[in-house]
XYZ file of N, CA and C in Angstrom:
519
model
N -8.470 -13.486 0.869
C -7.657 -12.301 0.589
C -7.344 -12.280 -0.905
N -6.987 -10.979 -1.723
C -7.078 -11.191 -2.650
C -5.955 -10.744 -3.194
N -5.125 -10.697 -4.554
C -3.739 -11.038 -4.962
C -3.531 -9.573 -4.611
N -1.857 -9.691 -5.351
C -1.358 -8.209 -4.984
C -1.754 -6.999 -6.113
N -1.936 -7.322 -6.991
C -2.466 -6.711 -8.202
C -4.004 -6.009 -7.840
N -4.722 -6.911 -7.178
C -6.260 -6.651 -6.904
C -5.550 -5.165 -5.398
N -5.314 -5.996 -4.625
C -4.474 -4.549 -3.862
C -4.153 -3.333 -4.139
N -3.411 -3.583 -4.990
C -3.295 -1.897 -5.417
C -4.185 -1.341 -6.655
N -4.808 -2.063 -6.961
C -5.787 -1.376 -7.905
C -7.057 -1.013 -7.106
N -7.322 -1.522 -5.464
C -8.004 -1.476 -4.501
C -7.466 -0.003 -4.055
N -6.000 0.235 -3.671
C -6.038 1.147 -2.876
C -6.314 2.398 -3.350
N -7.274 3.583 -2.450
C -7.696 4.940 -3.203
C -7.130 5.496 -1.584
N -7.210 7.371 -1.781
C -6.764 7.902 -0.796
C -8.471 8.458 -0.377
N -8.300 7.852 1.243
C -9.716 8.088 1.685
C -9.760 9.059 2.564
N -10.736 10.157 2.711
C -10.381 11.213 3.463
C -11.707 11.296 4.813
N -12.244 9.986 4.717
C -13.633 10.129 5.496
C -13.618 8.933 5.936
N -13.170 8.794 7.385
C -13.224 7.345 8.219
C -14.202 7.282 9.239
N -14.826 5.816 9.372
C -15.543 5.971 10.252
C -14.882 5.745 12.104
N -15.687 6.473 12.731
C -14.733 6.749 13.892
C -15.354 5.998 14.957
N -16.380 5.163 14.983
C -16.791 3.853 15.597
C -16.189 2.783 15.504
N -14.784 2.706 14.696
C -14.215 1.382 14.408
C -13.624 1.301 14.418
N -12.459 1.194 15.458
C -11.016 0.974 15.725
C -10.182 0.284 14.739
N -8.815 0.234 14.581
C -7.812 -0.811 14.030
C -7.553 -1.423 14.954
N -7.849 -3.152 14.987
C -7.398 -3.784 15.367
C -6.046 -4.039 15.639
N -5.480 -4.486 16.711
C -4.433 -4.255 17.097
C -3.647 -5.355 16.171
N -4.561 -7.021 15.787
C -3.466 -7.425 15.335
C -3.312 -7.257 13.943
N -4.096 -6.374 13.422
C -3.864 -5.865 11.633
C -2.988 -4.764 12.013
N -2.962 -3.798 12.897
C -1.997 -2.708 12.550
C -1.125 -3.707 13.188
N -0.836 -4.256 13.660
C 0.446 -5.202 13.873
C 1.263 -5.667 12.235
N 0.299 -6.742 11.569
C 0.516 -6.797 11.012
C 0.863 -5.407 9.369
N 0.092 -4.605 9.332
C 0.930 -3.359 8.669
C 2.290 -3.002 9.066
N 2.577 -3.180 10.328
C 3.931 -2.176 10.865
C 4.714 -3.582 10.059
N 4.635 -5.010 10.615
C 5.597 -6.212 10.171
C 5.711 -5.825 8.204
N 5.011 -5.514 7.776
C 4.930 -4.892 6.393
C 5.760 -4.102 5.660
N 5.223 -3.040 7.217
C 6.367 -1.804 6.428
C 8.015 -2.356 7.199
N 8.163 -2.607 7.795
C 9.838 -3.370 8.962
C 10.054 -4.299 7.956
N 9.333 -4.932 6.696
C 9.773 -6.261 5.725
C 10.182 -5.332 4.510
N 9.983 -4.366 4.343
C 10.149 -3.397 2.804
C 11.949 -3.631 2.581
N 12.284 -3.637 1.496
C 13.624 -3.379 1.178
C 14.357 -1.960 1.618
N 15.745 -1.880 2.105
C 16.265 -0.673 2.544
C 17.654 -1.277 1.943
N 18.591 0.661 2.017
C 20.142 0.520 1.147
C 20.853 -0.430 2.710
N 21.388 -1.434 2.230
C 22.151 -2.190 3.197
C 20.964 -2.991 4.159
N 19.913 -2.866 4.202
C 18.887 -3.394 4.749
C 19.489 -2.673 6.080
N 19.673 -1.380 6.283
C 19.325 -0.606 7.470
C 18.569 -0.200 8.439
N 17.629 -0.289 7.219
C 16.208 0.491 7.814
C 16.445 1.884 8.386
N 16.696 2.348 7.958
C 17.037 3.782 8.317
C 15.868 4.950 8.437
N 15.165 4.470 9.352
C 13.721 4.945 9.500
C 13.213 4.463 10.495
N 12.550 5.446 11.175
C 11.251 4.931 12.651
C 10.473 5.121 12.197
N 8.834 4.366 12.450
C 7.784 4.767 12.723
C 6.796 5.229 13.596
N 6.214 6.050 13.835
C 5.604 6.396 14.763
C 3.956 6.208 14.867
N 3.714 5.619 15.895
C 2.112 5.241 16.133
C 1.425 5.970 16.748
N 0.202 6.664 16.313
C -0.579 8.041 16.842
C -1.814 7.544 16.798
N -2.123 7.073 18.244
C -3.534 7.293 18.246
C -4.098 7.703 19.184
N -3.671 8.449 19.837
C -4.199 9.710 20.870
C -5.184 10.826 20.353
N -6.192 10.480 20.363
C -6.916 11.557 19.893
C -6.588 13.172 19.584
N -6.104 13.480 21.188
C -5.366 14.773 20.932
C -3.952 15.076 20.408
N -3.043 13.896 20.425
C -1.837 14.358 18.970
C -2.571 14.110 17.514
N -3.483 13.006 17.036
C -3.707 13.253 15.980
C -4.763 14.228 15.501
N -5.142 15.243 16.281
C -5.624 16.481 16.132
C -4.848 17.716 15.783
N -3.908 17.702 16.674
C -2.753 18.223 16.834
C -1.766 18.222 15.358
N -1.681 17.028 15.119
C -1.126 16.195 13.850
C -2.069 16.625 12.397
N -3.411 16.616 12.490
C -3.955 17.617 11.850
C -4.018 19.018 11.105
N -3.501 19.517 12.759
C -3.578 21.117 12.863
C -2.284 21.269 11.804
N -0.848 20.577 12.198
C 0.562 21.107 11.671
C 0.224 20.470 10.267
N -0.571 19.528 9.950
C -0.699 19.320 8.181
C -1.702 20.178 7.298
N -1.702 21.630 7.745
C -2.468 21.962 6.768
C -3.932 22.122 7.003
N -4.540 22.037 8.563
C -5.504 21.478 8.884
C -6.268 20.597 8.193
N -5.859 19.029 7.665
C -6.685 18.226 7.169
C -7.424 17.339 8.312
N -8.608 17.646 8.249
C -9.181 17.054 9.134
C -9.483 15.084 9.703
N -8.921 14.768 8.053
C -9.005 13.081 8.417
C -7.696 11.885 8.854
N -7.312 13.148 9.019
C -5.899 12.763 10.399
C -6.669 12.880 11.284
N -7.170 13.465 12.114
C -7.725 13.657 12.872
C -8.925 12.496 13.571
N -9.874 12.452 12.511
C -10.903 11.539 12.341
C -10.251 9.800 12.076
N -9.330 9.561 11.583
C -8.721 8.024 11.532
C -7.902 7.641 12.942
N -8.080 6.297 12.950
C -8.062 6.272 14.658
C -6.372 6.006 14.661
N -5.461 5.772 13.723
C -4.747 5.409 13.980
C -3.499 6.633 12.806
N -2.826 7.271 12.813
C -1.992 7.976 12.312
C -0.142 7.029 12.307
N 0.190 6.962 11.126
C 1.624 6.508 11.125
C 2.518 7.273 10.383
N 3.081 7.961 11.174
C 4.566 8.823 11.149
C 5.915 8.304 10.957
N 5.930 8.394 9.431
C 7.221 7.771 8.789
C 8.702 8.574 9.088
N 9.673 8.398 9.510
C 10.879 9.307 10.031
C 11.843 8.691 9.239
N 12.978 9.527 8.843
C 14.017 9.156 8.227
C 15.208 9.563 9.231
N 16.078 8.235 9.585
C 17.035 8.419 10.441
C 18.477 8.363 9.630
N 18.578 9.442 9.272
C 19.785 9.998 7.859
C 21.337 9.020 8.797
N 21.446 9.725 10.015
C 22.532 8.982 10.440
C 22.650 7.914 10.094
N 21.880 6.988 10.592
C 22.071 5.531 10.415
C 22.230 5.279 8.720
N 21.819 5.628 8.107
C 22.417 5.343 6.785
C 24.158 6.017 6.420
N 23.607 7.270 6.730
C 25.002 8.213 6.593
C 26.326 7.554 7.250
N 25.963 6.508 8.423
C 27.583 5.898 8.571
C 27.831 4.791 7.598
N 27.048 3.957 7.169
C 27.415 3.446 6.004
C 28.236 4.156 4.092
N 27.411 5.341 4.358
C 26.686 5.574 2.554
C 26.985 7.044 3.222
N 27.493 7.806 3.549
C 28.248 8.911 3.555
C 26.992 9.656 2.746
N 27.122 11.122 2.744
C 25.825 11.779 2.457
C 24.794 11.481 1.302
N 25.477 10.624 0.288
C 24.197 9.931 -0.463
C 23.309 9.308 0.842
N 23.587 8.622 1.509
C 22.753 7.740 2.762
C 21.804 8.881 3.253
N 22.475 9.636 3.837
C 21.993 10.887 4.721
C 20.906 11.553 3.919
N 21.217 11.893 2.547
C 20.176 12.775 1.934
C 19.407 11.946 0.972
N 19.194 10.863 0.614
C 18.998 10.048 -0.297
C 18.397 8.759 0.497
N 18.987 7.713 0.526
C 18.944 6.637 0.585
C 17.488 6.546 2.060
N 18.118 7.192 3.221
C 17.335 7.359 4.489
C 15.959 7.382 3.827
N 15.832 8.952 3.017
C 14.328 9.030 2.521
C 13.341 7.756 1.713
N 14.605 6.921 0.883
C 14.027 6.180 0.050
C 13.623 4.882 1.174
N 14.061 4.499 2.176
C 13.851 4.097 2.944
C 12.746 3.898 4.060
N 12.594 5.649 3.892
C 10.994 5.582 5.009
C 9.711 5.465 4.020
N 10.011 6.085 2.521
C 8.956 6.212 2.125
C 8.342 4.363 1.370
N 9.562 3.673 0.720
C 9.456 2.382 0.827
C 8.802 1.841 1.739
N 8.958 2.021 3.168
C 8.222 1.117 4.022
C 7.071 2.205 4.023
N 6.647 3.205 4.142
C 4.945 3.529 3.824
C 4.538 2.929 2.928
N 5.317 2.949 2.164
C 4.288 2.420 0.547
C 3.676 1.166 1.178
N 4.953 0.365 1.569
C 4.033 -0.866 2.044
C 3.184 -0.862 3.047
N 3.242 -0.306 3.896
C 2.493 0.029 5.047
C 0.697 0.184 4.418
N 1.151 0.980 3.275
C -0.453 1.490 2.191
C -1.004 0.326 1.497
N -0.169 -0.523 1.297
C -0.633 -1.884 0.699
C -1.203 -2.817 1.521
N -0.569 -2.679 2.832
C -0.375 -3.279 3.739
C -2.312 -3.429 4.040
N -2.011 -1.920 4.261
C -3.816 -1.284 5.300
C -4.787 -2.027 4.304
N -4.743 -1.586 2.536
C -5.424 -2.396 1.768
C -5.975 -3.752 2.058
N -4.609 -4.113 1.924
C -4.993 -6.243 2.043
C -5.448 -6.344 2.966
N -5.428 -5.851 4.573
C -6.028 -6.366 6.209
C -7.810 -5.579 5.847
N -8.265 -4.729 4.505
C -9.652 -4.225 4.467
C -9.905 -3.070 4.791
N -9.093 -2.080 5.533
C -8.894 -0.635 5.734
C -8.349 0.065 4.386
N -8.181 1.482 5.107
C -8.021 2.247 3.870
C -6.815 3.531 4.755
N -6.343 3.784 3.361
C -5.201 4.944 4.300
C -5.167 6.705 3.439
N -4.691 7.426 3.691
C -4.541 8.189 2.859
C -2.475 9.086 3.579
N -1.755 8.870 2.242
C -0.459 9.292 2.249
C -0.807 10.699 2.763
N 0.240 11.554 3.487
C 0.135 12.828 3.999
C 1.877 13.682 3.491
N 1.666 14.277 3.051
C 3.171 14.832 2.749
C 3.412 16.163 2.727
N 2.224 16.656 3.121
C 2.306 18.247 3.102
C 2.201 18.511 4.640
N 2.792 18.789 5.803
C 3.133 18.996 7.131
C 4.313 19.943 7.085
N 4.112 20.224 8.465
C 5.440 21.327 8.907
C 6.593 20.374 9.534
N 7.086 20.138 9.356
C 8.221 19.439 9.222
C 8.976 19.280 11.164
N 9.514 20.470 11.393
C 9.485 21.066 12.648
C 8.349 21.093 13.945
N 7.304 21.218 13.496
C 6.036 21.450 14.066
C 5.626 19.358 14.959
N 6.036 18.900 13.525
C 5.540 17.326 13.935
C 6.457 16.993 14.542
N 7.529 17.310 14.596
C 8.677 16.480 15.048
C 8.699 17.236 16.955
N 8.597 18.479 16.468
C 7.841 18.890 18.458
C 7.073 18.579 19.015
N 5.696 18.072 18.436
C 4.298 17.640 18.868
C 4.942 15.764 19.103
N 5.610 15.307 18.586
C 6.131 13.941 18.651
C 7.391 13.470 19.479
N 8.020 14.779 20.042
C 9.695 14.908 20.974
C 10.264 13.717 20.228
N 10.343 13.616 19.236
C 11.161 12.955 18.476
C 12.827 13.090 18.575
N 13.837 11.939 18.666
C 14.758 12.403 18.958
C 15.412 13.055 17.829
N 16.748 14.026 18.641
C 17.123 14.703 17.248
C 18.178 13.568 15.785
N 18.156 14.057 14.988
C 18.163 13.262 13.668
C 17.179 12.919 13.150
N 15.660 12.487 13.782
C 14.910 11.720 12.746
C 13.805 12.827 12.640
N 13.786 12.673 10.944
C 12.416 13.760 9.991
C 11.710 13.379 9.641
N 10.396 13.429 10.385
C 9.133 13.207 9.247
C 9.068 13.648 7.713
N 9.376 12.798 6.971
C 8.619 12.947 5.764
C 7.193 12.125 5.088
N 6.536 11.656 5.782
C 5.391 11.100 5.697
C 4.626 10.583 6.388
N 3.367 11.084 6.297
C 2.173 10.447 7.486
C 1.235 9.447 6.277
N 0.867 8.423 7.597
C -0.844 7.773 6.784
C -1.784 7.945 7.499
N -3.111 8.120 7.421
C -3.910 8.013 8.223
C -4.388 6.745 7.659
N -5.065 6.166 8.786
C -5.515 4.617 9.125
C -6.553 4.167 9.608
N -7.609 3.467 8.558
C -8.640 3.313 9.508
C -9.643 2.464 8.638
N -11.341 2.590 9.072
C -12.169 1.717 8.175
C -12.466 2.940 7.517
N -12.952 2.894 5.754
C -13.266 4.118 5.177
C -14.698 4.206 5.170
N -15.501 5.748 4.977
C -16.637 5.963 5.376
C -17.100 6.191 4.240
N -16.164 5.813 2.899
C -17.018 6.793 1.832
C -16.208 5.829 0.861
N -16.416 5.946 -0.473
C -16.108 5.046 -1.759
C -15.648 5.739 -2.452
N -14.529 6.348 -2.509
C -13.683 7.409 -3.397
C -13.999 7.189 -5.169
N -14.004 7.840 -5.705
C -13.824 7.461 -7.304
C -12.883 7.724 -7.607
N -12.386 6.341 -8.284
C -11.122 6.655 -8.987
C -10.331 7.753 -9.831
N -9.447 8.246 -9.334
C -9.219 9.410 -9.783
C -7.946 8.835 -11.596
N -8.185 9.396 -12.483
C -7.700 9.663 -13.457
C -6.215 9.143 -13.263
N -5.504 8.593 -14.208
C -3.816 8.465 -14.589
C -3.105 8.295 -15.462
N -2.224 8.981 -15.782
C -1.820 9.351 -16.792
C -1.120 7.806 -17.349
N -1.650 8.138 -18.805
C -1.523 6.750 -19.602
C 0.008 6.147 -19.505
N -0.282 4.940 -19.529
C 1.476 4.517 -18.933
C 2.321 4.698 -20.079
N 2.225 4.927 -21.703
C 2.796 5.222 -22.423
C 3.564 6.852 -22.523
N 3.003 7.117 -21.135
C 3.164 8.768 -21.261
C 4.119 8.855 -19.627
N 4.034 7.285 -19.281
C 5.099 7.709 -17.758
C 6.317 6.300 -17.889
N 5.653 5.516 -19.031
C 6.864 4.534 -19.076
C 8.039 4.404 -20.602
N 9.046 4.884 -20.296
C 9.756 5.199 -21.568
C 10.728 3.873 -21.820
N 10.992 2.735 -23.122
C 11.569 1.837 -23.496
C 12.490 2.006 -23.990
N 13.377 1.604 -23.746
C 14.709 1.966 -24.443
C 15.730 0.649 -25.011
C-alpha cells in the first residue's frame, strides 16, 4: 500500500466503472470504518451514511442527480446525511447549520481517500435534488443529503485535470 501523499495525488473523479466487479464487502467495510474515524465538532458524528447498491435506487439515485449516469453504473453509491439535530443540541444553530455539514462532508472526504488506498476509485456527487434523494431513501426526518460517492473499480484513466497554483489558493500571513 502506498503512503498518504501517493493517495491523494492518486485520487481522480472517475465517471466510467466497470460493472463486472463488485466492492468487496471487506474494503467497503473498511471505507465506511474510515469515514466513522474522520474528526467531528465534539466527536458527534453528526451524520449517517447510506449504502446503495440496489441497482434500481442507484438508478433512481442517478435520475434525481442530474441524470449522471455513473451512479448508476458503480456498484456501490454512498449517501452522506447531515443530522443537524444531533449537533444542534450541543452547538445550538452554529451545530445545526454549520458544524453537521462539516461533519458529513469530512467523513466523505475520507471515505474518497479511503476508496483510493483499498485500489477503487470514487467520484464526489453534489449536484442532486435534495428532497427527491431523501424520498427515494425514506430517510428519517432531520437528516440531508449533502453528498454522494459513487464506488467502484474504474474503467478508464482520467487525466489529470489542471489546479490552480497553490500560491494563488494559499495566502501567508
Amino acid at each position: 500500500m502506498w503512503d498518504f501523499f501517493e493517495t491523494v495525488r492518486h485520487r481522480h473523479s472517475v465517471r466510467l466503472y466497470q460493472s463486472d466487479m463488485p466492492v468487496e464487502a471487506e474494503k467497503l467495510h473498511a471505507v465506511l470504518e474510515a469515514a466513522c474515524a474522520a474528526p467531528s465538532a465534539g466527536d458527534l458524528q453528526a451524520y449517517r451514511i447510506i449504502v446503495v447498491t440496489r441497482d434500481e435506487e442507484r438508478q433512481r439515485l442517478a435520475r434525481v442527480a442530474g441524470d449522471q449516469p455513473f451512479l448508476s453504473q458503480a456498484p456501490v453509491t454512498l449517501v452522506f446525511c447531515t443530522d443537524a439535530a444531533r449537533s444542534g443540541e450541543r452547538y445550538g444553530e452554529r451545530g445545526e447549520k454549520l458544524y453537521a455539514v462539516q461533519d458529513a462532508t469530512i467523513a466523505a472526504a475520507y471515505a474518497q481517500l479511503a476508496v483510493v488506498a483499498a485500489g477503487m476509485a470514487s467520484t464526489w456527487v453534489g449536484y442532486f435534488d435534495n428532497a427527491e434523494v431523501a424520498e427515494l431513501l425514506e430517510l428519517e426526518p432531520g437528516l440531508e443529503p449533502v453528498a454522494m460517492l459513487a464506488v467502484g473499480y474504474s474503467a478508464e484513466l482520467p487525466e489529470p485535470t489542471p489546479r490552480r497554483p497553490m500560491d494563488d489558493v494559499v495566502h501567508r500571513r
